[in-house]
Amino acid sequence: MLFPHLGFGLGVRPEHYEALLGERLGCVSWLEALTENYLVPGGRPLHYLERLRAHYPIVLHGVSLSIGGSDPLNLEYLKQVRTLAERCKPAWISDHLCWTGVDGVNLHDLLPLPYTEATVRHVVSRIDEVQHRLGRRLVLENVSSYLTYAQSDMSEWEFLTEIAERADCLLLLDINNVYVSSINHDFDPKSYLRHIPVQRVQQFHLAGHRDCGTFLIDTHDEPVCEAVWELYSFALGRFGPVSTMIERDGNIPGVEVLLEELQRAREIEREIRAA
Amino acid sequence: MSPLLELQRMFQADVLGAQPSSFATEVVEHPAKPAAVRIAIYRDAYRIRLREALASNYPQLKRWAGDETFDAIADAYIDTHPSHQPSVRWFGDTLAAVLSHSLPAQPWIGELAQWEWLMSLAFDAVDRATLHPGRLAEFSAEQWPELQFEFHPSVHCLILRTNAPALYKALSEGHTVAAPSHTHEMQWLIWRQDLTPRYRSLDPSEAGALRVVLDNGTFESMCTALCEWYPEEDVPMQAASLLREWLDAQMICSAASP
């Protein structure tokens, strides 16, 4: 039902291309590539993606599908993603359960959806079409959010579960996003995880955020914090071994720093298995 | 209009800050976390993200302008040119034209942006195999006049009237930057060799010849163009020399005669 388990990986960034192909070759079991970074005609990005995929399984992770948007699905974008997938043979393709803009505008943000039955139906029908056009099941990630719509009449975890079950898609659980949203919306992050069906979870993300006082902001520019490590441990206890990776998009350190973080994830999984 | 579309339009209007919106009434209020603050997080993040995208696409322009001026340039552009592309890679594609129009007294700003954008287009232009110089020997003397050349998609000629390329070079190499200035009209060539974008100036004869063959002109018409600068007896040698230089620079993908 799930795609193969890949173990521990990293989000690949251009700063680390040479290290991943040189002195750190084989340091991780897989790499997650940001889809949009490789939707370019040619040159260095696609050159490195080709070289990396000779050594690492690749997963494509997009930010512009706008699966919850009200505009028609961008078929040209989907065609480009499919062409890229034919080229780099990803283990799976993921994007976010969100919308990114309307009336042709792309706000380049992962905006939350109202948690309603009507939105569930809307998103499920669009996932059906995307899965058909990509010829594979989609993996969708929960996003961090900073507001709740007055019209929402179910919880985020109910919304996520309903969509995954009805669309028969898989989930990428971003443990940091669950934690960030739990603080911003005052819910119990463990309760969130307890409600997600185990058989739907394909992947975990781990990342850092910024504490802005009343809110946590999902910035991906800090190390993973202690509370997220603790939640990761809880998630492993519930879901078992799940392909896990570290995401870093700002203040990008040397790859060795991210490998140290990833080593901690490995150790936590080992402890959970032993227990 | 579907309720979802209506909601998303209100949210987007608030993020873009372009018009008053009643979106706040759609958001749950919380004593410690007011709706207005929650919405402002998205509005601020949008501006920061697109500023970063422009800075990433125009790093030398930002270095030259400084943070404050660059942010002002970016904000004016963000307010008038929302993104319509899936990737921020393409955000700012019209910035050079906007700056040339809005800052006519400082033409080097628009030209620096134009230069930087064209360098980025060369960076990720379509990959194509290039022609080995030895392959031209396969054509007979009768075929040569009608020979046409297909150039690498990264090859681009342009005319500039300021020292924008010198500014770009100094900025990207971390050297002392000369004062921006007008220059006489100069022809420039940008292309990619292996994986690296390259550039150089063109003298008028090379620029004239290159524009002819880039426009699907034949070798013979390229020679005719060179007659404007060289005595007729020197033209074949000059033309061969230029071709050799373009081939060595991996600018030509194929040659064919009808």
Coordinates of C-alpha atoms in Angstrom, one line a residue:
Chain A
M1 CA 0.0 0.0 0.0
L2 CA 2.8 2.4 0.9
F3 CA 5.8 3.2 -1.3
P4 CA 9.0 1.5 -0.2
H5 CA 10.6 2.6 3.1
L6 CA 13.7 4.6 2.5
G7 CA 15.1 5.3 5.9
F8 CA 16.8 8.6 6.7
G9 CA 17.3 11.4 4.2
L10 CA 17.9 15.0 3.6
G11 CA 16.3 17.8 1.6
V12 CA 18.9 18.4 -1.1
R13 CA 20.0 22.0 -1.5
P14 CA 22.5 23.4 -4.1
E15 CA 24.9 24.3 -1.3
H16 CA 25.4 20.5 -0.6
Y17 CA 25.6 19.1 -4.1
E18 CA 29.4 18.7 -4.2
A19 CA 29.6 17.3 -0.6
L20 CA 26.8 14.8 -1.3
L21 CA 28.6 13.6 -4.5
G22 CA 32.1 13.9 -3.0
E23 CA 33.4 13.5 0.5
R24 CA 29.9 12.7 1.9
L25 CA 28.9 10.3 -0.9
G26 CA 26.4 7.8 0.5
C27 CA 25.9 9.7 3.8
V28 CA 22.1 9.4 3.7
S29 CA 19.7 6.8 2.3
W30 CA 17.7 9.2 0.1
L31 CA 17.2 12.8 -0.9
E32 CA 14.1 15.0 -1.3
A33 CA 14.4 17.4 -4.2
L34 CA 12.1 20.5 -4.4
T35 CA 10.2 19.9 -7.6
E36 CA 10.0 23.6 -8.7
N37 CA 13.8 24.0 -8.5
Y38 CA 14.1 21.4 -11.3
L39 CA 11.3 22.7 -13.5
V40 CA 13.9 24.6 -15.5
P41 CA 15.0 24.0 -19.1
G42 CA 18.5 22.7 -18.3
G43 CA 21.9 23.6 -16.9
R44 CA 23.3 23.0 -13.5
P45 CA 20.1 22.1 -11.5
L46 CA 19.2 19.2 -13.8
H47 CA 22.9 18.2 -14.2
Y48 CA 23.2 17.7 -10.5
L49 CA 19.8 16.0 -10.1
E50 CA 21.0 13.4 -12.7
R51 CA 24.2 12.9 -10.9
L52 CA 22.6 12.7 -7.5
R53 CA 20.0 10.2 -8.6
A54 CA 22.8 7.8 -9.7
H55 CA 23.7 7.5 -6.0
Y56 CA 20.5 8.2 -4.0
P57 CA 16.8 7.5 -4.4
I58 CA 15.1 10.8 -5.1
V59 CA 11.7 12.0 -3.8
L60 CA 10.1 15.0 -5.5
H61 CA 8.5 17.6 -3.1
G62 CA 6.4 20.4 -4.7
V63 CA 5.0 23.7 -3.4
S64 CA 2.8 24.9 -6.2
L65 CA 0.2 22.2 -6.9
S66 CA -2.5 24.2 -5.0
I67 CA -4.5 21.1 -4.5
G68 CA -7.1 23.1 -2.4
G69 CA -7.2 26.1 -4.8
S70 CA -10.3 27.3 -6.6
D71 CA -8.6 27.9 -9.9
P72 CA -8.6 24.9 -12.3
L73 CA -5.7 22.6 -11.8
N74 CA -2.6 23.9 -13.6
L75 CA -2.3 21.2 -16.3
E76 CA 0.8 22.6 -17.8
Y77 CA 2.5 22.4 -14.4
L78 CA 1.3 18.9 -13.9
K79 CA 2.7 18.0 -17.3
Q80 CA 6.0 19.4 -16.3
V81 CA 6.0 17.5 -13.1
R82 CA 5.3 14.3 -14.9
T83 CA 8.1 14.9 -17.4
L84 CA 10.5 15.6 -14.5
A85 CA 9.3 12.4 -12.8
E86 CA 9.9 10.4 -16.0
R87 CA 13.4 11.8 -16.0
C88 CA 14.4 11.4 -12.4
K89 CA 12.2 8.4 -11.4
P90 CA 11.2 9.6 -7.9
A91 CA 10.3 7.0 -5.3
W92 CA 7.2 9.2 -4.7
I93 CA 5.9 12.7 -5.4
S94 CA 4.6 14.9 -2.6
D95 CA 3.0 18.4 -2.2
H96 CA 1.0 20.2 0.4
L97 CA -2.6 20.1 1.6
C98 CA -3.2 23.8 1.0
W99 CA -3.9 26.5 -1.6
T100 CA -1.3 28.9 -3.0
G101 CA -3.3 31.6 -4.8
V102 CA -6.4 32.3 -6.9
D103 CA -7.3 34.0 -10.2
G104 CA -3.9 33.0 -11.6
V105 CA -1.8 34.6 -8.9
N106 CA 0.7 32.5 -7.0
L107 CA 1.3 33.9 -3.5
H108 CA 4.2 31.3 -3.1
D109 CA 2.8 30.4 0.4
L110 CA 1.1 27.3 1.7
L111 CA -2.2 28.7 2.8
P112 CA -4.6 26.8 5.0
L113 CA -8.0 25.5 3.9
P114 CA -11.3 25.7 5.8
Y115 CA -12.0 22.3 7.4
T116 CA -15.4 21.6 6.0
E117 CA -17.2 18.7 4.2
A118 CA -17.4 20.9 1.0
T119 CA -13.6 21.4 1.0
V120 CA -13.0 17.7 1.6
R121 CA -15.1 16.9 -1.5
H122 CA -13.4 19.7 -3.5
V123 CA -9.9 18.5 -2.6
V124 CA -10.7 14.8 -3.1
S125 CA -11.9 15.3 -6.6
R126 CA -8.7 17.3 -7.5
I127 CA -6.5 14.6 -5.9
D128 CA -8.2 12.0 -8.1
E129 CA -7.4 14.0 -11.2
V130 CA -3.8 14.7 -10.1
Q131 CA -3.2 11.0 -9.3
H132 CA -4.6 10.1 -12.7
R133 CA -2.5 12.6 -14.5
L134 CA 0.7 11.7 -12.7
G135 CA -0.1 8.0 -12.9
R136 CA 0.7 7.4 -9.2
R137 CA -0.6 8.1 -5.7
L138 CA 0.1 11.5 -4.3
V139 CA 1.7 12.1 -0.9
L140 CA 0.3 15.2 0.8
E141 CA 1.8 17.2 3.7
N142 CA 0.1 19.0 6.5
V143 CA 1.1 22.6 6.6
S144 CA 1.8 25.0 9.5
S145 CA -1.0 27.5 9.9
Y146 CA -1.6 30.7 11.8
L147 CA -5.3 31.2 11.5
T148 CA -8.6 29.2 11.9
Y149 CA -11.5 29.9 9.7
A150 CA -14.8 30.6 11.4
Q151 CA -16.5 28.2 9.0
S152 CA -14.3 25.2 9.8
D153 CA -16.4 22.5 11.5
M154 CA -13.9 19.7 11.9
S155 CA -10.4 19.5 13.3
E156 CA -7.3 19.5 11.1
W157 CA -6.6 15.9 11.8
E158 CA -10.2 14.9 10.9
F159 CA -9.8 16.9 7.7
L160 CA -6.5 15.3 6.8
T161 CA -7.8 11.8 7.5
E162 CA -11.0 12.3 5.6
I163 CA -9.1 13.4 2.5
A164 CA -6.5 10.7 2.7
E165 CA -9.1 8.0 3.1
R166 CA -11.5 9.2 0.5
A167 CA -8.9 10.1 -2.1
D168 CA -6.8 7.1 -1.3
C169 CA -3.7 9.2 -1.1
L170 CA -0.8 9.0 1.4
L171 CA 0.5 11.5 4.0
L172 CA 3.7 13.2 4.7
L173 CA 3.5 14.2 8.3
D174 CA 5.6 17.2 9.1
I175 CA 6.2 16.8 12.8
N176 CA 7.4 20.4 13.1
N177 CA 4.2 21.7 11.4
V178 CA 2.0 19.7 13.8
Y179 CA 3.9 21.2 16.7
V180 CA 3.9 24.8 15.3
S181 CA 0.1 24.6 14.6
S182 CA -0.5 23.0 18.0
I183 CA 0.9 26.1 19.7
N184 CA -0.7 28.6 17.3
H185 CA -4.1 26.9 17.7
D186 CA -3.9 25.5 21.3
F187 CA -4.4 21.8 20.6
D188 CA -2.6 18.7 21.8
P189 CA -0.1 17.6 19.1
K190 CA -0.1 14.0 20.4
S191 CA -3.9 13.9 20.0
Y192 CA -3.4 15.1 16.4
L193 CA -1.0 12.2 15.7
R194 CA -3.2 9.7 17.5
H195 CA -6.0 10.4 15.0
I196 CA -4.0 9.9 11.9
P197 CA -4.3 6.4 10.3
V198 CA -1.1 4.5 10.5
Q199 CA -1.4 2.9 7.1
R200 CA -1.5 6.3 5.4
V201 CA 1.8 7.7 6.6
Q202 CA 4.5 7.5 4.0
Q203 CA 7.0 10.1 5.3
F204 CA 8.0 12.4 8.1
H205 CA 9.5 15.9 7.9
L206 CA 11.6 17.4 10.6
A207 CA 12.5 21.0 10.6
G208 CA 13.1 24.1 12.8
H209 CA 10.8 27.1 13.4
R210 CA 11.1 30.5 15.0
D211 CA 9.5 31.4 18.3
C212 CA 7.8 34.8 17.9
G213 CA 6.2 34.9 21.4
T214 CA 2.5 34.3 20.9
F215 CA 3.1 32.4 17.6
L216 CA 5.6 29.9 16.3
I217 CA 6.5 30.6 12.7
D218 CA 7.6 27.7 10.4
T219 CA 10.8 29.2 9.0
H220 CA 13.0 26.1 8.4
D221 CA 16.0 28.2 9.3
E222 CA 16.8 26.7 12.8
P223 CA 17.7 23.3 14.1
V224 CA 14.9 20.9 15.2
C225 CA 13.9 21.9 18.7
E226 CA 13.6 19.6 21.7
A227 CA 9.8 19.7 21.7
V228 CA 9.7 18.5 18.1
W229 CA 12.2 15.7 18.8
E230 CA 10.0 14.6 21.6
L231 CA 7.0 14.6 19.3
Y232 CA 9.0 12.7 16.7
S233 CA 9.7 10.0 19.3
F234 CA 6.0 9.8 20.0
A235 CA 5.2 9.6 16.3
L236 CA 7.6 6.7 15.8
G237 CA 6.0 4.9 18.7
R238 CA 2.6 5.2 17.0
F239 CA 3.6 4.9 13.3
G240 CA 6.6 2.6 13.5
P241 CA 9.7 3.3 11.2
V242 CA 8.7 5.9 8.6
S243 CA 11.1 7.5 6.0
T244 CA 12.4 10.6 7.7
M245 CA 14.3 13.7 6.5
I246 CA 15.5 17.0 7.7
E247 CA 14.3 20.2 5.9
R248 CA 16.4 23.3 6.0
D249 CA 15.7 26.3 3.8
G250 CA 17.4 29.2 5.5
N251 CA 20.7 29.7 7.5
I252 CA 21.8 26.6 5.6
P253 CA 24.7 25.1 7.5
G254 CA 27.3 22.6 6.2
V255 CA 25.9 19.2 5.4
E256 CA 27.8 17.7 8.4
V257 CA 25.5 19.8 10.7
L258 CA 22.4 18.4 9.1
L259 CA 23.9 14.9 9.3
E260 CA 24.3 15.3 13.0
E261 CA 20.7 16.2 13.3
L262 CA 19.8 13.2 11.2
Q263 CA 21.9 11.0 13.4
R264 CA 19.8 12.0 16.4
A265 CA 16.7 10.9 14.4
R266 CA 18.3 7.5 13.8
E267 CA 19.1 7.2 17.5
I268 CA 15.6 8.0 18.5
E269 CA 14.2 5.4 16.1
R270 CA 16.7 2.9 17.5
E271 CA 15.5 3.6 21.1
I272 CA 11.9 3.3 20.1
R273 CA 12.6 -0.1 18.4
A274 CA 14.5 -1.3 21.4
A275 CA 11.7 -0.3 23.8
Chain B
M1 CA -19.2 32.0 -6.8
S2 CA -18.4 29.1 -4.6
P3 CA -17.9 29.9 -0.9
L4 CA -14.3 28.6 -1.1
L5 CA -13.5 30.8 -4.1
E6 CA -15.0 33.8 -2.3
L7 CA -13.0 33.0 0.9
Q8 CA -9.8 32.6 -1.0
R9 CA -10.3 35.9 -2.9
M10 CA -10.8 37.7 0.4
F11 CA -7.7 36.1 1.9
Q12 CA -5.6 36.9 -1.2
A13 CA -6.8 40.5 -1.3
D14 CA -5.7 40.9 2.3
V15 CA -2.3 39.3 1.7
L16 CA -1.7 41.5 -1.4
G17 CA -2.8 44.5 0.6
A18 CA -4.3 46.0 -2.5
Q19 CA -7.8 46.6 -1.4
P20 CA -9.8 46.6 1.8
S21 CA -11.2 43.2 2.7
S22 CA -13.6 41.9 5.2
F23 CA -11.6 38.7 5.5
A24 CA -10.9 39.3 9.2
T25 CA -14.6 38.4 9.9
E26 CA -13.9 34.9 8.5
V27 CA -11.2 34.2 11.0
V28 CA -11.7 33.0 14.5
E29 CA -10.9 35.6 17.2
H30 CA -8.8 34.8 20.2
P31 CA -8.1 37.2 23.0
A32 CA -4.3 36.6 22.9
K33 CA -4.1 36.0 19.2
P34 CA -6.3 38.5 17.3
A35 CA -7.4 37.7 13.8
A36 CA -5.7 40.8 12.5
V37 CA -2.4 39.6 13.9
R38 CA -2.9 36.2 12.4
I39 CA -3.6 37.6 8.9
A40 CA -0.7 40.0 9.2
I41 CA 1.6 36.9 9.6
Y42 CA 0.6 35.8 6.1
R43 CA 0.8 39.4 4.6
D44 CA 4.3 39.9 6.1
A45 CA 5.5 36.5 5.0
Y46 CA 4.3 37.1 1.4
R47 CA 6.4 40.3 1.1
I48 CA 9.4 38.8 2.8
R49 CA 9.3 35.7 0.5
L50 CA 9.0 37.7 -2.7
R51 CA 11.7 40.1 -1.6
E52 CA 13.9 37.1 -1.0
A53 CA 13.0 35.7 -4.4
L54 CA 14.0 38.9 -6.2
A55 CA 17.2 39.0 -4.1
S56 CA 17.9 35.5 -5.2
N57 CA 17.3 36.3 -8.9
Y58 CA 19.1 39.6 -8.7
P59 CA 21.9 39.2 -6.2
Q60 CA 24.3 41.7 -7.8
L61 CA 21.6 44.3 -8.2
K62 CA 20.8 44.0 -4.5
R63 CA 24.5 44.3 -3.6
W64 CA 24.9 47.4 -5.8
A65 CA 21.7 49.1 -4.5
G66 CA 22.1 48.2 -0.9
D67 CA 19.4 46.5 1.3
E68 CA 17.2 49.6 1.8
T69 CA 17.1 50.7 -1.9
F70 CA 16.7 47.2 -3.1
D71 CA 13.8 46.6 -0.7
A72 CA 12.1 49.7 -2.1
I73 CA 12.6 48.5 -5.6
A74 CA 11.3 45.1 -4.7
D75 CA 8.3 46.4 -2.9
A76 CA 7.3 48.6 -5.8
Y77 CA 7.6 45.6 -8.1
I78 CA 5.8 43.2 -5.8
D79 CA 2.9 45.6 -5.5
T80 CA 2.4 45.9 -9.2
H81 CA 3.5 42.5 -10.5
P82 CA 2.1 39.6 -8.5
S83 CA 3.6 36.2 -9.5
H84 CA 1.8 34.0 -11.9
Q85 CA 4.4 31.2 -12.2
P86 CA 4.7 28.0 -10.2
S87 CA 8.3 28.7 -9.3
V88 CA 9.8 31.9 -7.8
R89 CA 12.7 31.2 -10.3
W90 CA 10.7 33.3 -12.8
F91 CA 9.6 36.0 -10.5
G92 CA 11.1 39.3 -11.6
D93 CA 11.2 38.5 -15.3
T94 CA 10.1 42.1 -16.2
L95 CA 12.0 43.9 -13.5
A96 CA 14.6 45.3 -16.0
A97 CA 11.9 46.8 -18.2
V98 CA 10.2 48.3 -15.2
L99 CA 13.4 49.8 -13.8
S100 CA 14.4 51.2 -17.2
H101 CA 11.0 52.9 -17.4
S102 CA 10.8 54.1 -13.8
L103 CA 14.5 55.3 -13.5
P104 CA 15.4 56.8 -16.9
A105 CA 18.0 59.0 -15.3
Q106 CA 19.9 56.0 -13.9
P107 CA 19.9 53.6 -16.9
W108 CA 22.6 51.4 -15.4
I109 CA 20.1 50.1 -12.9
G110 CA 17.8 48.7 -15.6
E111 CA 20.7 47.4 -17.6
L112 CA 22.3 45.7 -14.6
A113 CA 18.9 44.0 -14.0
Q114 CA 18.7 43.1 -17.7
W115 CA 22.2 41.7 -17.6
E116 CA 21.7 39.7 -14.5
W117 CA 18.4 38.2 -15.8
L118 CA 20.0 37.2 -19.1
M119 CA 22.9 35.6 -17.2
S120 CA 20.4 33.5 -15.2
L121 CA 18.6 32.5 -18.4
A122 CA 22.0 31.2 -19.7
F123 CA 22.5 29.4 -16.4
D124 CA 19.5 27.1 -16.9
A125 CA 18.9 27.3 -20.6
V126 CA 18.0 24.0 -22.4
D127 CA 20.9 21.5 -22.6
R128 CA 22.1 20.7 -26.1
A129 CA 25.1 18.8 -27.3
T130 CA 27.5 21.1 -29.1
L131 CA 29.3 20.6 -32.4
H132 CA 32.9 19.3 -32.4
P133 CA 35.0 21.7 -34.5
G134 CA 36.3 18.8 -36.6
R135 CA 32.8 18.1 -38.0
L136 CA 32.9 21.2 -40.2
A137 CA 35.7 19.5 -42.3
E138 CA 33.0 17.1 -43.5
F139 CA 31.3 19.7 -45.6
S140 CA 32.6 20.2 -49.2
A141 CA 33.7 23.5 -50.6
E142 CA 30.4 23.6 -52.6
Q143 CA 28.3 23.2 -49.5
W144 CA 30.0 26.0 -47.5
P145 CA 28.3 29.1 -48.9
E146 CA 24.8 27.7 -48.0
L147 CA 25.9 26.4 -44.6
Q148 CA 23.6 27.4 -41.7
F149 CA 24.3 27.0 -38.0
E150 CA 22.1 26.2 -35.1
F151 CA 23.3 28.0 -31.9
H152 CA 23.1 26.8 -28.3
P153 CA 19.8 28.1 -26.7
S154 CA 21.9 30.0 -24.1
V155 CA 23.5 32.3 -26.8
H156 CA 22.2 35.8 -26.5
C157 CA 23.5 39.1 -28.1
L158 CA 22.6 42.5 -26.6
I159 CA 23.4 46.1 -26.9
L160 CA 24.1 48.2 -23.8
R161 CA 24.8 51.9 -23.2
T162 CA 26.1 51.8 -19.7
N163 CA 28.9 50.0 -17.8
A164 CA 26.5 47.5 -16.3
P165 CA 28.7 44.4 -17.2
A166 CA 31.7 46.0 -15.4
L167 CA 29.5 46.7 -12.4
Y168 CA 28.3 43.1 -12.5
K169 CA 31.8 41.7 -12.8
A170 CA 33.1 43.8 -9.9
L171 CA 30.1 43.0 -7.7
S172 CA 30.2 39.3 -8.3
E173 CA 33.9 39.1 -7.8
G174 CA 33.8 41.2 -4.7
H175 CA 36.0 43.9 -6.2
T176 CA 35.8 47.7 -5.8
V177 CA 32.8 48.8 -7.9
A178 CA 33.4 51.6 -10.4
A179 CA 31.0 54.5 -10.6
P180 CA 28.0 53.7 -12.9
S181 CA 28.2 55.6 -16.1
H182 CA 27.0 55.9 -19.7
T183 CA 29.2 54.4 -22.3
H184 CA 29.1 54.4 -26.1
E185 CA 26.8 51.8 -27.5
M186 CA 28.5 48.3 -27.0
Q187 CA 27.6 44.9 -28.2
W188 CA 27.7 42.0 -25.7
L189 CA 27.5 38.2 -25.9
I190 CA 26.2 35.9 -23.1
W191 CA 26.3 32.1 -23.4
R192 CA 26.9 29.0 -21.4
Q193 CA 30.0 26.9 -21.7
D194 CA 29.7 23.5 -20.0
L195 CA 27.7 24.5 -16.9
T196 CA 29.0 28.0 -16.5
P197 CA 27.4 31.2 -17.9
R198 CA 30.0 33.3 -19.7
Y199 CA 30.1 36.8 -21.4
R200 CA 32.3 39.0 -23.4
S201 CA 32.1 42.1 -25.5
L202 CA 31.9 41.9 -29.2
D203 CA 33.5 44.2 -31.7
P204 CA 31.1 45.5 -34.3
S205 CA 32.3 43.1 -37.0
E206 CA 31.8 40.0 -34.9
A207 CA 28.5 41.3 -33.6
G208 CA 27.3 41.9 -37.2
A209 CA 28.4 38.4 -38.4
L210 CA 27.0 36.7 -35.3
R211 CA 23.6 38.4 -35.7
V212 CA 23.4 37.2 -39.3
V213 CA 24.0 33.6 -38.5
L214 CA 21.9 33.7 -35.3
D215 CA 19.1 34.8 -37.6
N216 CA 19.5 31.7 -39.8
G217 CA 21.7 33.5 -42.3
T218 CA 24.1 31.4 -44.4
F219 CA 27.9 31.4 -44.2
E220 CA 27.9 33.3 -47.4
S221 CA 25.6 36.0 -46.0
M222 CA 27.9 36.1 -42.9
C223 CA 30.8 36.8 -45.2
T224 CA 28.9 39.5 -47.0
A225 CA 28.3 41.2 -43.6
L226 CA 32.0 41.0 -42.8
C227 CA 32.8 42.8 -46.0
E228 CA 31.6 45.9 -44.3
W229 CA 34.7 45.8 -42.0
Y230 CA 37.4 43.8 -43.9
P231 CA 38.9 43.8 -47.4
E232 CA 37.2 41.1 -49.5
E233 CA 40.4 38.9 -49.6
D234 CA 40.6 38.8 -45.8
V235 CA 36.9 37.9 -45.2
P236 CA 37.1 34.1 -45.6
M237 CA 39.9 34.0 -43.1
Q238 CA 38.0 36.2 -40.7
A239 CA 34.9 34.2 -41.0
A240 CA 36.7 30.9 -40.4
S241 CA 38.4 32.4 -37.4
L242 CA 35.1 33.5 -35.9
L243 CA 33.5 30.1 -36.5
R244 CA 36.4 28.4 -34.9
E245 CA 36.1 30.7 -31.8
W246 CA 32.3 30.0 -31.5
L247 CA 32.8 26.3 -31.9
D248 CA 35.6 26.2 -29.2
A249 CA 33.3 28.2 -26.9
Q250 CA 30.6 25.5 -27.4
M251 CA 28.2 28.0 -28.9
I252 CA 27.2 26.0 -32.0
C253 CA 25.1 22.8 -31.8
S254 CA 24.9 21.9 -35.5
A255 CA 25.6 22.9 -39.1
A256 CA 23.7 21.9 -42.1
S257 CA 23.5 22.8 -45.8
P258 CA 20.3 22.4 -47.8

